[in-house]
């Protein structure tokens, strides 16, 4: 459920009474009007949410007044103080665990909580980047204006100057529009007798690009693609920004360039799909999408079939681990995650063993006609307890801290030790296995000893874990199985940012273009490559890309360029 976009304000009973008195007297101030405006915004938000299907009023109130984070520290601060009768030694042990737990990205299990604030507070960085971070900057070597290596020292007059390995660094940042333009005024000469006109040629660097346009070079098109499909800036906003900076960029022109470029990059996308199908581990997840042309199609189908048709639209994120490489793919349309995964697995070599599939417990995630090793995300299981922690603080904090907190701590230790998949499995079996066995007994005892009502929210959370126990604990049985699906949820945030700024795709082709660019850009990021340079180099070598797309993937395109030209300045 989406959080409100406005800030929730609270007023005391005395302030409320004073506000009513000023309203009766007709002496409302500007601050009073702001409070009333916030009141109406809150009411509109609540009314909107209560009209949705399967709404939960408590979830709405939690967004307005409750804790808004799954982080253990914020949960503990928001929940009532623990009972003083609890075992002091156990509290101390849990406190140490919390302080030492892993800090994970949003949507994962962060095992970091309160305790002594001075021990848990991490010093923030200064916010500045080192020179190595400026991979896209122009690099210029500057020699000393009056001295060189071997000269006498002008200070002591005795020593000789030598050149240290490390140079001094000065970073100068200039401001330009996202797309910069240069206007060339070409001289014209006309014969006064025959009338023939002779015009000066523009500089060589303005020659036709790989796509036959003399107005937009490869870097300009790459810039448009990244602003659109990585930063989430709509073409209308980009057009308005360029206009405000004196360099117009028509929306239709920007779209034409992106559409044309996506067709040129289709061989690379097909190769990514082919290689992703060979992955040993595949993460999948869905989020909602809207395609206007499909809405019309669905409306027509409902009229023909008397309301019986599939109306859902999704964007599926698929992350495939192929050896040490990670491939990100997006698919938007009427198919859900399981159907998109089935289409992907049609490209899988038949001699390969079934891949590990990590996702949530939705039945639609299972690809029909293909064998996979299904695994469920422990973050989803943990979230069931986080959502009801205000009602069942003792039971939920036991699950969040004592169980999930410890297994995530062990997984962090395995990553720090750089354990192999088999070593990680053995480590988890030894350290996390007894914890999960005890958790399983605790879950069953809640029902067997009738400590909770099966239909209560806590009962539903416990049922979820028990019903999917085998899939949740595959990390204790099979090498290489991750604890959660967080990497896929984080990848979907790229599309969610796009959806937040643009709301919808107009056509299925528009969705296909967006999926292609988001797939290439996110795969570059996970390969630690520069997406801007990658898209630019693909355009500059488009003929070679079409002949050998497998040589022009994010992790090997630089080697391909250097093999063709050893003196190339490929990033």
PDB file of C-alpha atoms in Angstrom, residues 51 53 122 188 212 238 264 276 327 371 435 468 480 486 551 564:
ATOM      1  CA  UNK A  51     -12.795   2.015  -1.269  1.00  0.00           C
ATOM      2  CA  UNK A  53     -10.707  -4.039  -2.762  1.00  0.00           C
ATOM      3  CA  UNK A 122      27.288   4.879  12.558  1.00  0.00           C
ATOM      4  CA  UNK A 188      28.107  31.007 -48.219  1.00  0.00           C
ATOM      5  CA  UNK A 212      21.928   8.394 -40.417  1.00  0.00           C
ATOM      6  CA  UNK A 238      12.952  16.463 -20.550  1.00  0.00           C
ATOM      7  CA  UNK A 264      19.026  -1.717 -33.609  1.00  0.00           C
ATOM      8  CA  UNK A 276      19.812 -15.736 -19.035  1.00  0.00           C
ATOM      9  CA  UNK A 327      21.557 -10.549 -16.180  1.00  0.00           C
ATOM     10  CA  UNK A 371      11.011 -28.252 -13.915  1.00  0.00           C
ATOM     11  CA  UNK A 435      17.673 -22.205  14.966  1.00  0.00           C
ATOM     12  CA  UNK A 468       5.912 -23.018   2.822  1.00  0.00           C
ATOM     13  CA  UNK A 480      23.682 -21.677  -3.720  1.00  0.00           C
ATOM     14  CA  UNK A 486      15.590  -8.806  -2.357  1.00  0.00           C
ATOM     15  CA  UNK A 551      30.755 -10.163 -28.235  1.00  0.00           C
ATOM     16  CA  UNK A 564      39.868  -4.534 -32.659  1.00  0.00           C
TER      17      UNK A 564
END
